[in-house]
Amino acid sequence: MEYGICNLAVIPLRAEPSDRSEMVSQLLFGEAFEILEWKDKWVNIVTANDSYKGWIDRLHCNSLGHIAYKSLQQKPAPLTYRAVTQAWRIADNSVVYLPVGSSLAFLEGTTCYISNQRFEIIGEIGETDSLANIAQSFLNSPYLWGGRTHFGIDCSGFTQAVFKLRGLQLKRDAWQQAEQGEEVDSVLKTKLGDLAFFDNPEGRITHVGIVLSPGRIIHASGKVKIDLLDEKGIYSEDMKRYTHKLKSIRRYF
């Protein structure tokens, strides 16, 4: 088995081996993966953190040894947090701007090692804030299918990112996240950090958001925003109508 690690700020993960294929997710700096297949200029991978499959450009594939990969699985890398952090690449004196939620692999003090590359981290490191503050730091981030950063994020990418920064790994898609946690049987019984799931007319879960308090939810729909939540679903005061039908509520903390 071959392994790799993301040594760029963000790498698009695509459904098919083509630049025209949809972006289904993203790799953030320091996230590792297993290599499943090489095909022309593309590499089929499965991510280590959430077992998500997709294709990345061969030029974005930075190899990682077996021992180093296993070491990361046994001792997860610290996370960057709060603002976009800079990583100074020592070899060529260039700077990589790391999105919130990046993983600082093999960190020693402020020095991070990605394979044979050395980076000096400039900025705040660590988990230092509440779930509510982390979630609200994403407010007004634009919706982006497959996105996982403040510069563009989808609904399940948003919930996954916030929970990751609080030390809990969620799966990637909303329907997968709905299989985790424990059921909460009423909106009135919800608390901060519960996830609410919403389905389409066919009964398939297509949306997820984070409960801030009974009756209030933060979610990525058009942009990350706060709306009202009741037993029917999400009510948008801006649009003066219900936009999502409630399917279930799950608790993880």
XYZ file of N, CA and C in Angstrom:
759
model
N 0.835 -1.197 0.000
C 0.000 0.000 0.000
C 0.875 1.253 0.000
N 0.486 2.240 -0.809
C 1.181 3.521 -0.860
C 0.362 4.575 -0.114
N 1.066 5.586 0.403
C 0.407 6.626 1.185
C 0.871 8.003 0.723
N 0.072 9.017 1.045
C 0.437 10.383 0.718
C -0.063 11.335 1.780
N 0.359 12.599 1.664
C -0.044 13.632 2.614
C -0.149 14.959 1.876
N -1.104 15.763 2.255
C -1.325 17.051 1.609
C -0.286 18.060 2.101
N 0.518 18.587 1.186
C 1.516 19.597 1.540
C 1.192 20.952 0.915
N -0.045 21.102 0.429
C -0.545 22.376 -0.086
C -1.668 22.860 0.825
N -2.087 24.094 0.657
C -3.137 24.638 1.526
C -4.423 23.826 1.405
N -4.910 23.655 0.181
C -6.155 22.935 -0.085
C -6.011 22.208 -1.420
N -6.433 20.955 -1.460
C -6.413 20.176 -2.700
C -7.832 19.715 -3.007
N -8.345 19.984 -4.223
C -9.686 19.500 -4.574
C -9.697 17.981 -4.748
N -10.712 17.356 -4.206
C -10.932 15.917 -4.351
C -12.118 15.739 -5.286
N -11.895 15.102 -6.436
C -12.912 15.040 -7.480
C -13.536 13.647 -7.599
N -14.768 13.637 -8.118
C -15.502 12.377 -8.252
C -14.885 11.468 -9.302
N -14.364 12.064 -10.362
C -13.784 11.316 -11.473
C -12.419 11.908 -11.822
N -11.566 11.153 -12.533
C -10.234 11.653 -12.897
C -10.285 12.644 -14.050
N -10.810 13.839 -13.763
C -10.942 14.875 -14.786
C -11.042 16.232 -14.110
N -10.412 17.256 -14.709
C -10.523 18.611 -14.186
C -11.952 19.137 -14.273
N -12.764 18.514 -15.123
C -14.152 18.954 -15.288
C -15.092 18.245 -14.318
N -14.591 17.253 -13.626
C -15.431 16.496 -12.700
C -15.752 17.331 -11.464
N -16.901 17.055 -10.852
C -17.306 17.815 -9.671
C -16.341 17.589 -8.507
N -16.159 18.623 -7.713
C -15.371 18.511 -6.491
C -16.284 17.972 -5.400
N -15.970 16.795 -4.869
C -16.811 16.180 -3.851
C -16.338 16.510 -2.439
N -15.067 16.879 -2.305
C -14.526 17.267 -1.007
C -13.180 17.943 -1.238
N -12.471 18.208 -0.145
C -11.144 18.815 -0.226
C -10.222 18.169 0.796
N -8.937 18.157 0.468
C -7.902 17.804 1.433
C -7.305 19.100 1.962
N -7.115 19.170 3.269
C -6.458 20.323 3.872
C -5.026 19.964 4.235
N -4.195 20.970 4.382
C -2.779 20.789 4.699
C -2.602 19.799 5.849
N -1.712 18.820 5.640
C -1.369 17.863 6.684
C -2.261 16.649 6.767
N -3.305 16.571 5.951
C -4.191 15.398 5.993
C -3.608 14.281 5.125
N -3.626 13.087 5.659
C -3.011 11.936 4.990
C -4.059 11.111 4.238
N -3.567 10.250 3.360
C -4.468 9.410 2.570
C -3.745 8.155 2.084
N -4.530 7.144 1.741
C -4.025 5.940 1.090
C -4.206 6.094 -0.416
N -3.234 5.604 -1.178
C -3.305 5.651 -2.639
C -3.856 4.329 -3.146
N -4.956 4.409 -3.903
C -5.624 3.220 -4.404
C -5.239 2.877 -5.840
N -5.017 3.922 -6.654
C -4.773 3.694 -8.086
C -4.126 4.910 -8.715
N -3.227 4.664 -9.659
C -2.644 5.727 -10.480
C -3.259 5.625 -11.875
N -3.702 6.761 -12.438
C -4.295 6.747 -13.772
C -3.926 8.033 -14.493
N -2.987 7.911 -15.437
C -2.509 9.070 -16.185
C -2.051 10.166 -15.216
N -2.670 11.330 -15.255
C -2.267 12.442 -14.383
C -3.046 12.459 -13.069
N -3.769 11.370 -12.786
C -4.651 11.353 -11.625
C -4.300 10.241 -10.642
N -4.671 10.458 -9.387
C -4.438 9.483 -8.327
C -5.747 9.277 -7.566
N -6.182 8.024 -7.491
C -7.384 7.683 -6.725
C -6.974 7.414 -5.273
N -7.603 8.118 -4.324
C -7.197 8.009 -2.925
C -8.405 7.771 -2.024
N -8.116 7.370 -0.785
C -9.120 7.338 0.273
C -8.510 8.059 1.471
N -9.223 9.035 1.999
C -8.697 9.866 3.072
C -8.592 9.088 4.382
N -7.571 9.421 5.170
C -7.349 8.728 6.434
C -8.348 9.155 7.498
N -8.755 10.430 7.465
C -9.592 10.934 8.565
C -11.055 10.543 8.454
N -11.595 10.433 7.221
C -13.020 10.111 7.107
C -13.335 9.067 6.036
N -12.294 8.375 5.528
C -12.463 7.268 4.561
C -13.259 7.691 3.325
N -12.979 8.887 2.827
C -13.690 9.415 1.671
C -12.839 9.204 0.424
N -13.454 8.680 -0.629
C -12.716 8.372 -1.846
C -12.886 9.454 -2.899
N -11.845 9.626 -3.707
C -11.908 10.574 -4.800
C -10.588 10.612 -5.541
N -10.477 11.543 -6.488
C -9.297 11.658 -7.346
C -8.627 13.006 -7.131
N -7.293 12.994 -7.041
C -6.521 14.224 -6.977
C -5.510 14.237 -8.121
N -5.063 15.410 -8.473
C -4.047 15.560 -9.515
C -2.734 14.930 -9.040
N -2.061 14.234 -9.938
C -0.789 13.596 -9.597
C 0.231 14.615 -9.040
N 0.199 15.843 -9.559
C 1.125 16.873 -9.097
C 0.839 17.294 -7.654
N -0.361 16.981 -7.163
C -0.732 17.310 -5.789
C -0.431 16.174 -4.817
N 0.077 15.073 -5.336
C 0.306 13.890 -4.509
C 1.724 13.911 -3.942
N 1.843 14.063 -2.640
C 3.125 14.077 -1.956
C 3.249 12.790 -1.144
N 4.219 11.970 -1.463
C 4.336 10.640 -0.858
C 4.636 10.704 0.638
N 4.156 9.682 1.333
C 4.369 9.545 2.772
C 4.697 8.082 3.050
N 5.725 7.830 3.825
C 6.130 6.466 4.124
C 5.135 5.745 5.016
N 5.197 4.421 4.965
C 4.275 3.572 5.728
C 4.380 3.850 7.229
N 5.595 3.930 7.749
C 5.794 4.139 9.193
C 5.253 5.501 9.611
N 5.516 6.528 8.798
C 5.027 7.870 9.110
C 3.502 7.915 9.072
N 2.900 7.225 8.105
C 1.436 7.181 8.000
C 0.835 6.528 9.234
N 1.381 5.406 9.638
C 0.865 4.705 10.813
C 1.057 5.549 12.071
N 2.140 6.283 12.127
C 2.393 7.150 13.269
C 1.311 8.219 13.387
N 0.877 8.772 12.239
C -0.182 9.779 12.252
C -1.504 9.197 12.733
N -1.750 7.923 12.404
C -3.000 7.299 12.836
C -3.018 7.075 14.345
N -1.848 6.800 14.902
C -1.757 6.541 16.332
C -1.742 7.831 17.147
N -1.186 8.904 16.555
C -1.092 10.184 17.245
C -1.526 11.283 16.276
N -2.839 11.607 16.289
C -3.351 12.622 15.357
C -2.603 13.942 15.475
N -2.431 14.594 14.341
C -1.698 15.861 14.306
C -2.510 16.978 14.957
N -1.848 17.935 15.617
C -2.545 19.106 16.155
C -3.206 19.889 15.021
N -4.245 20.636 15.373
C -4.986 21.391 14.373
C -4.637 22.864 14.426
N -4.622 23.505 13.269
C -4.549 24.957 13.278
C -5.933 25.482 13.631
N -5.998 26.643 14.229
C -7.288 27.167 14.632
C -7.328 28.689 14.580
N -8.557 29.190 14.515
C -8.904 30.615 14.503
C -8.674 31.262 13.140
N -7.556 31.890 12.928
C -7.333 32.607 11.673
C -6.556 31.739 10.700
N -6.531 32.173 9.438
C -5.674 31.508 8.471
C -4.233 31.635 8.956
N -3.530 30.520 8.992
C -2.164 30.474 9.506
C -1.178 30.406 8.346
N -0.018 31.000 8.534
C 1.025 30.914 7.515
C 2.009 29.806 7.858
N 2.438 29.094 6.840
C 3.504 28.101 6.989
C 4.634 28.498 6.045
N 5.776 28.768 6.606
C 6.934 29.182 5.816
C 7.703 27.940 5.386
N 7.692 27.685 4.058
C 8.396 26.528 3.508
C 9.884 26.861 3.428
N 10.670 26.186 4.260
C 12.079 26.524 4.403
C 12.855 26.341 3.101
N 12.572 25.279 2.366
C 13.380 24.912 1.206
C 13.452 26.010 0.143
N 12.297 26.620 -0.158
C 12.299 27.627 -1.233
C 11.877 29.010 -0.749
N 11.773 29.176 0.572
C 11.459 30.481 1.173
C 10.098 31.010 0.728
N 9.166 30.088 0.465
C 7.811 30.483 0.065
C 6.858 30.309 1.249
N 5.650 30.838 1.097
C 4.660 30.784 2.175
C 3.408 30.057 1.697
N 2.899 29.156 2.529
C 1.629 28.487 2.287
C 0.635 29.006 3.323
N -0.531 29.451 2.875
C -1.544 29.969 3.789
C -2.502 28.843 4.163
N -2.464 28.441 5.416
C -3.191 27.254 5.848
C -4.604 27.599 6.319
N -5.609 26.895 5.811
C -6.974 27.146 6.280
C -7.178 26.586 7.683
N -8.147 27.144 8.381
C -8.514 26.627 9.699
C -8.886 25.152 9.578
N -8.387 24.331 10.505
C -8.652 22.900 10.462
C -7.552 22.099 9.803
N -6.499 22.774 9.335
C -5.349 22.041 8.806
C -4.710 21.212 9.918
N -4.041 20.131 9.538
C -3.379 19.264 10.511
C -1.871 19.477 10.432
N -1.269 19.775 11.564
C 0.166 20.057 11.591
C 0.925 18.785 11.935
N 1.241 18.030 10.897
C 1.875 16.735 11.071
C 3.294 16.870 11.606
N 3.652 15.984 12.522
C 5.026 15.891 13.027
C 5.526 17.246 13.527
N 4.687 17.901 14.332
C 5.006 19.228 14.850
C 6.006 19.131 15.995
N 7.059 19.941 15.914
C 8.052 20.060 16.979
C 8.217 21.535 17.287
N 7.618 21.978 18.390
C 7.603 23.408 18.678
C 6.743 24.125 17.665
N 7.354 24.945 16.835
C 6.617 25.616 15.755
C 7.055 25.111 14.379
N 7.817 24.022 14.361
C 8.291 23.450 13.102
C 7.485 22.217 12.749
N 6.994 22.175 11.525
C 6.160 21.086 11.041
C 6.873 20.399 9.875
N 6.917 19.077 9.907
C 7.598 18.311 8.863
C 6.584 17.528 8.030
N 6.571 17.781 6.733
C 5.740 17.046 5.792
C 6.683 16.273 4.876
N 6.772 14.972 5.095
C 7.758 14.145 4.398
C 9.145 14.753 4.628
N 9.853 15.106 3.561
C 11.194 15.676 3.727
C 11.181 17.198 3.668
N 9.996 17.796 3.770
C 9.878 19.252 3.721
C 9.672 19.816 5.132
N 10.279 20.937 5.400
C 10.205 21.582 6.709
C 9.463 22.902 6.588
N 8.484 23.104 7.473
C 7.687 24.321 7.485
C 7.776 24.959 8.870
N 7.889 26.270 8.892
C 7.838 27.011 10.149
C 6.444 27.639 10.248
N 5.734 27.315 11.326
C 4.359 27.772 11.482
C 4.335 29.152 12.135
N 3.582 30.069 11.504
C 3.448 31.428 12.010
C 1.961 31.687 12.270
N 1.561 31.723 13.518
C 0.153 31.935 13.836
C -0.274 31.095 15.022
N -1.561 31.177 15.356
C -2.081 30.479 16.523
C -2.309 29.012 16.227
N -1.936 28.153 17.164
C -2.099 26.717 17.027
C -2.895 26.207 18.219
N -3.854 25.301 17.966
C -4.537 24.651 19.069
C -6.031 24.900 19.081
N -6.727 24.155 19.924
C -8.170 24.275 20.087
C -8.429 25.170 21.297
N -8.908 26.377 21.067
C -8.957 27.344 22.168
C -10.309 28.031 22.304
N -11.363 27.513 21.712
C -12.622 28.232 21.766
C -13.798 27.267 21.854
N -14.967 27.806 22.120
C -16.173 26.997 22.268
C -16.707 26.578 20.906
N -17.550 25.554 20.926
C -18.158 25.086 19.683
C -18.981 26.189 19.038
N -19.721 26.951 19.852
C -20.552 28.030 19.301
C -19.707 29.085 18.610
N -18.604 29.480 19.233
C -17.741 30.497 18.622
C -17.076 29.990 17.351
N -16.650 28.714 17.368
C -16.052 28.130 16.173
C -17.070 28.132 15.035
N -18.291 27.657 15.320
C -19.332 27.597 14.291
C -19.624 28.986 13.732
N -19.748 29.979 14.617
C -20.111 31.319 14.169
C -18.960 32.040 13.468
N -17.738 31.520 13.618
C -16.625 32.100 12.864
C -16.788 31.862 11.367
N -17.638 30.892 10.986
C -17.891 30.582 9.581
C -19.032 31.403 8.990
N -19.702 32.223 9.810
C -20.839 32.997 9.303
C -20.481 33.766 8.038
N -21.381 33.681 7.072
C -21.264 34.356 5.766
C -20.254 33.701 4.830
N -19.647 32.586 5.247
C -18.819 31.839 4.290
C -19.729 31.347 3.165
N -19.335 31.508 1.900
C -20.208 31.107 0.798
C -20.356 29.592 0.709
N -21.533 29.164 0.264
C -21.745 27.737 0.043
C -20.938 27.283 -1.167
N -20.232 26.174 -1.013
C -19.460 25.586 -2.106
C -19.560 24.076 -2.003
N -20.129 23.447 -3.013
C -20.256 21.993 -3.033
C -18.873 21.364 -2.898
N -18.689 20.530 -1.880
C -17.409 19.872 -1.640
C -16.444 20.681 -0.809
N -16.795 21.941 -0.470
C -15.881 22.817 0.253
C -15.768 22.483 1.731
N -14.590 22.846 2.308
C -14.333 22.579 3.726
C -13.642 23.745 4.422
N -13.653 24.942 3.834
C -12.928 26.070 4.411
C -13.831 27.301 4.522
N -13.312 28.350 5.202
C -14.040 29.607 5.323
C -14.274 30.265 3.963
N -13.513 29.886 2.962
C -13.622 30.513 1.646
C -14.656 29.821 0.763
N -15.290 28.769 1.285
C -16.314 28.034 0.572
C -16.539 26.696 1.247
N -17.791 26.397 1.612
C -18.036 25.208 2.414
C -19.451 24.696 2.144
N -19.637 23.372 2.196
C -20.986 22.834 2.063
C -21.529 22.461 3.441
N -22.769 22.004 3.492
C -23.423 21.834 4.790
C -22.735 20.800 5.670
N -22.386 19.647 5.108
C -21.738 18.609 5.916
C -20.258 18.895 6.107
N -19.654 19.629 5.168
C -18.282 20.075 5.368
C -18.196 21.028 6.543
N -19.234 21.863 6.700
C -19.299 22.804 7.811
C -19.401 22.068 9.148
N -20.329 21.142 9.252
C -20.482 20.408 10.515
C -19.230 19.589 10.822
N -18.650 18.988 9.794
C -17.433 18.197 9.997
C -16.284 19.078 10.473
N -16.130 20.253 9.874
C -15.031 21.160 10.230
C -15.155 21.631 11.674
N -16.350 22.026 12.073
C -16.559 22.516 13.439
C -16.296 21.411 14.455
N -16.800 20.218 14.185
C -16.602 19.115 15.121
C -15.141 18.685 15.170
N -14.454 18.742 14.035
C -13.033 18.390 14.012
C -12.243 19.299 14.938
N -12.592 20.577 14.937
C -11.892 21.532 15.778
C -12.221 21.370 17.261
N -13.252 20.593 17.554
C -13.554 20.247 18.939
C -13.149 18.820 19.272
N -12.368 18.195 18.365
C -11.780 16.892 18.657
C -12.644 15.697 18.326
N -13.711 15.880 17.565
C -14.577 14.755 17.195
C -14.633 14.629 15.678
N -14.304 13.455 15.154
C -14.288 13.227 13.724
C -15.644 12.727 13.234
N -16.293 13.530 12.408
C -17.520 13.112 11.741
C -17.185 12.566 10.362
N -18.075 11.750 9.831
C -17.944 11.311 8.451
C -18.234 12.497 7.537
N -18.064 12.322 6.238
C -18.066 13.470 5.320
C -19.457 13.934 4.916
N -20.343 13.021 4.538
C -21.640 13.419 3.992
C -22.718 13.456 5.071
N -23.767 14.237 4.823
C -24.831 14.395 5.810
C -25.476 13.063 6.162
N -25.768 12.224 5.169
C -26.422 10.950 5.463
C -25.529 10.034 6.288
N -24.205 10.156 6.112
C -23.276 9.370 6.917
C -23.226 9.887 8.352
N -23.232 11.208 8.513
C -23.215 11.797 9.847
C -24.480 11.441 10.623
N -25.592 11.249 9.901
C -26.859 10.897 10.540
C -26.842 9.492 11.126
N -25.841 8.703 10.757
C -25.705 7.353 11.302
C -24.836 7.330 12.549
N -24.248 8.464 12.903
C -23.434 8.591 14.098
C -24.257 9.240 15.214
N -23.737 9.200 16.424
C -24.406 9.861 17.531
C -25.636 9.124 18.035
N -26.391 9.797 18.917
C -27.600 9.234 19.518
C -28.797 10.126 19.200
N -29.948 9.508 19.044
C -31.147 10.241 18.639
C -31.663 11.166 19.740
N -32.114 12.341 19.331
C -32.834 13.285 20.190
C -34.237 13.378 19.620
N -35.279 13.179 20.456
C -36.624 13.006 19.895
C -37.445 14.281 19.769
N -36.882 15.429 20.132
C -37.653 16.658 20.013
C -36.735 17.865 19.908
N -37.151 18.852 19.141
C -36.398 20.097 19.042
C -36.305 20.767 20.411
N -37.340 20.606 21.218
C -37.367 21.228 22.543
C -36.302 20.660 23.469
N -35.812 19.450 23.170
C -34.813 18.795 24.011
C -33.389 18.985 23.475
N -33.248 19.770 22.437
C -31.925 19.947 21.831
C -31.045 20.847 22.693
N -29.744 20.717 22.457
C -28.772 21.583 23.120
C -27.661 21.908 22.130
N -26.808 22.843 22.512
C -25.703 23.261 21.661
C -24.884 22.058 21.198
N -24.660 21.966 19.887
C -23.835 20.903 19.327
C -24.606 19.739 18.748
N -25.921 19.666 19.012
C -26.709 18.636 18.344
C -26.766 18.938 16.848
N -26.853 17.910 16.039
C -27.003 18.086 14.599
C -28.430 17.764 14.184
N -29.008 18.637 13.365
C -30.337 18.404 12.810
C -30.193 18.053 11.337
N -30.934 17.012 10.910
C -30.849 16.516 9.534
C -32.185 16.723 8.831
N -32.091 16.951 7.527
C -33.264 17.315 6.744
C -33.292 16.472 5.464
N -34.506 16.090 5.043
C -34.606 15.203 3.886
C -35.381 15.851 2.743
N -35.272 15.208 1.573
C -35.993 15.665 0.389
C -37.309 14.892 0.277
N -38.140 15.169 -0.726
C -39.435 14.476 -0.854
C -39.316 12.955 -0.953
N -38.166 12.463 -1.378
C -37.971 11.011 -1.477
C -37.499 10.402 -0.151
N -37.303 11.247 0.861
C -36.881 10.757 2.168
C -35.383 10.629 2.330
N -34.604 11.129 1.369
C -33.151 11.040 1.436
C -32.591 12.267 2.153
N -31.697 12.041 3.110
C -31.088 13.149 3.846
C -30.182 13.948 2.920
N -30.442 15.236 2.829
C -29.702 16.099 1.904
C -29.105 17.331 2.578
N -29.376 17.521 3.875
C -28.904 18.745 4.532
C -28.697 18.490 6.021
N -27.768 19.267 6.614
C -27.479 19.147 8.045
C -27.053 20.510 8.574
N -27.352 20.755 9.844
C -26.927 21.990 10.495
C -26.681 21.749 11.971
N -26.085 22.732 12.632
C -25.725 22.627 14.048
C -26.695 23.441 14.887
N -27.282 22.805 15.896
C -28.173 23.504 16.820
C -27.331 24.405 17.731
N -27.690 25.686 17.787
C -27.044 26.611 18.710
C -27.776 26.651 20.042
N -29.093 26.553 19.978
C -29.957 26.508 21.153
C -31.322 26.039 20.651
N -32.206 25.579 21.534
C -33.531 25.164 21.049
C -34.186 26.275 20.236
N -34.461 25.993 18.973
C -35.097 26.981 18.111
C -34.159 27.759 17.217
N -32.833 27.555 17.348
C -31.870 28.266 16.511
C -30.853 27.292 15.930
N -30.583 27.441 14.639
C -29.660 26.534 13.949
C -28.723 27.340 13.062
N -27.472 26.911 12.987
C -26.505 27.501 12.068
C -26.175 26.461 11.017
N -26.213 26.852 9.748
C -26.043 25.875 8.663
C -25.564 26.584 7.409
N -25.053 25.790 6.473
C -24.558 26.313 5.200
C -25.611 26.081 4.121
N -26.267 27.152 3.725
C -27.277 27.089 2.667
C -27.246 28.429 1.938
N -26.562 28.466 0.809
C -26.287 29.738 0.143
C -25.060 30.390 0.756
N -25.072 30.470 2.071
C -23.934 30.892 2.879
C -24.170 30.331 4.274
N -23.172 30.403 5.123
C -23.373 29.972 6.505
C -24.177 31.058 7.216
N -25.307 30.667 7.818
C -26.221 31.628 8.425
C -26.968 30.977 9.583
N -27.640 31.801 10.356
C -28.435 31.330 11.484
C -29.909 31.507 11.138
N -30.689 30.419 11.307
C -32.124 30.460 11.042
C -32.878 29.868 12.229
N -34.204 29.897 12.130
C -35.065 29.327 13.160
C -35.286 27.839 12.883
N -35.460 27.067 13.960
C -35.676 25.628 13.837
C -36.849 25.216 14.718
N -37.796 24.462 14.145
C -38.878 23.871 14.928
C -39.139 22.458 14.429
N -40.223 21.851 14.898
C -40.482 20.445 14.568
C -40.744 20.242 13.071
N -41.117 21.297 12.355
C -41.324 21.169 10.921
C -40.001 21.204 10.163
N -39.076 22.061 10.640
C -37.806 22.180 9.946
C -37.203 23.563 10.121
N -36.469 24.024 9.117
C -35.810 25.329 9.168
C -36.735 26.381 8.571
N -36.946 27.445 9.349
C -37.726 28.576 8.857
C -36.793 29.771 8.648
N -36.783 30.278 7.432
C -35.948 31.420 7.088
C -36.754 32.706 7.250
N -36.303 33.564 8.185
C -36.980 34.851 8.347
C -36.761 35.744 7.131
N -35.611 35.603 6.475
C -35.342 36.401 5.272
C -36.307 36.040 4.143
N -36.539 34.727 3.980
C -37.383 34.261 2.878
C -38.845 34.114 3.274
N -39.119 34.209 4.592
C -40.485 34.106 5.111
C -41.149 32.775 4.749
N -40.365 31.703 4.846
C -40.913 30.374 4.565
C -39.982 29.295 5.104
N -40.514 28.071 5.181
C -39.680 26.926 5.540
C -38.840 26.521 4.336
N -37.577 26.280 4.572
C -36.670 25.915 3.475
C -36.209 24.459 3.527
N -36.283 23.809 4.707
C -35.823 22.433 4.851
C -36.745 21.686 5.815
N -37.083 20.453 5.485
C -37.979 19.630 6.305
C -37.175 18.744 7.255
N -37.489 18.847 8.549
C -36.735 18.109 9.568
C -36.951 16.607 9.447
N -35.839 15.869 9.478
C -35.874 14.410 9.428
C -35.528 13.810 10.790
N -34.411 14.262 11.385
C -33.983 13.698 12.657
C -32.984 14.631 13.322
N -32.707 14.362 14.604
C -31.726 15.116 15.373
C -30.827 14.103 16.079
N -29.529 14.380 16.066
C -28.563 13.453 16.686
C -27.656 14.224 17.650
N -27.204 13.524 18.696
C -26.316 14.129 19.704
C -24.990 13.376 19.731
N -23.881 14.135 19.845
C -22.547 13.563 19.729
C -21.672 13.836 20.959
N -22.038 14.823 21.752
C -21.239 15.177 22.923
C -22.014 14.848 24.200
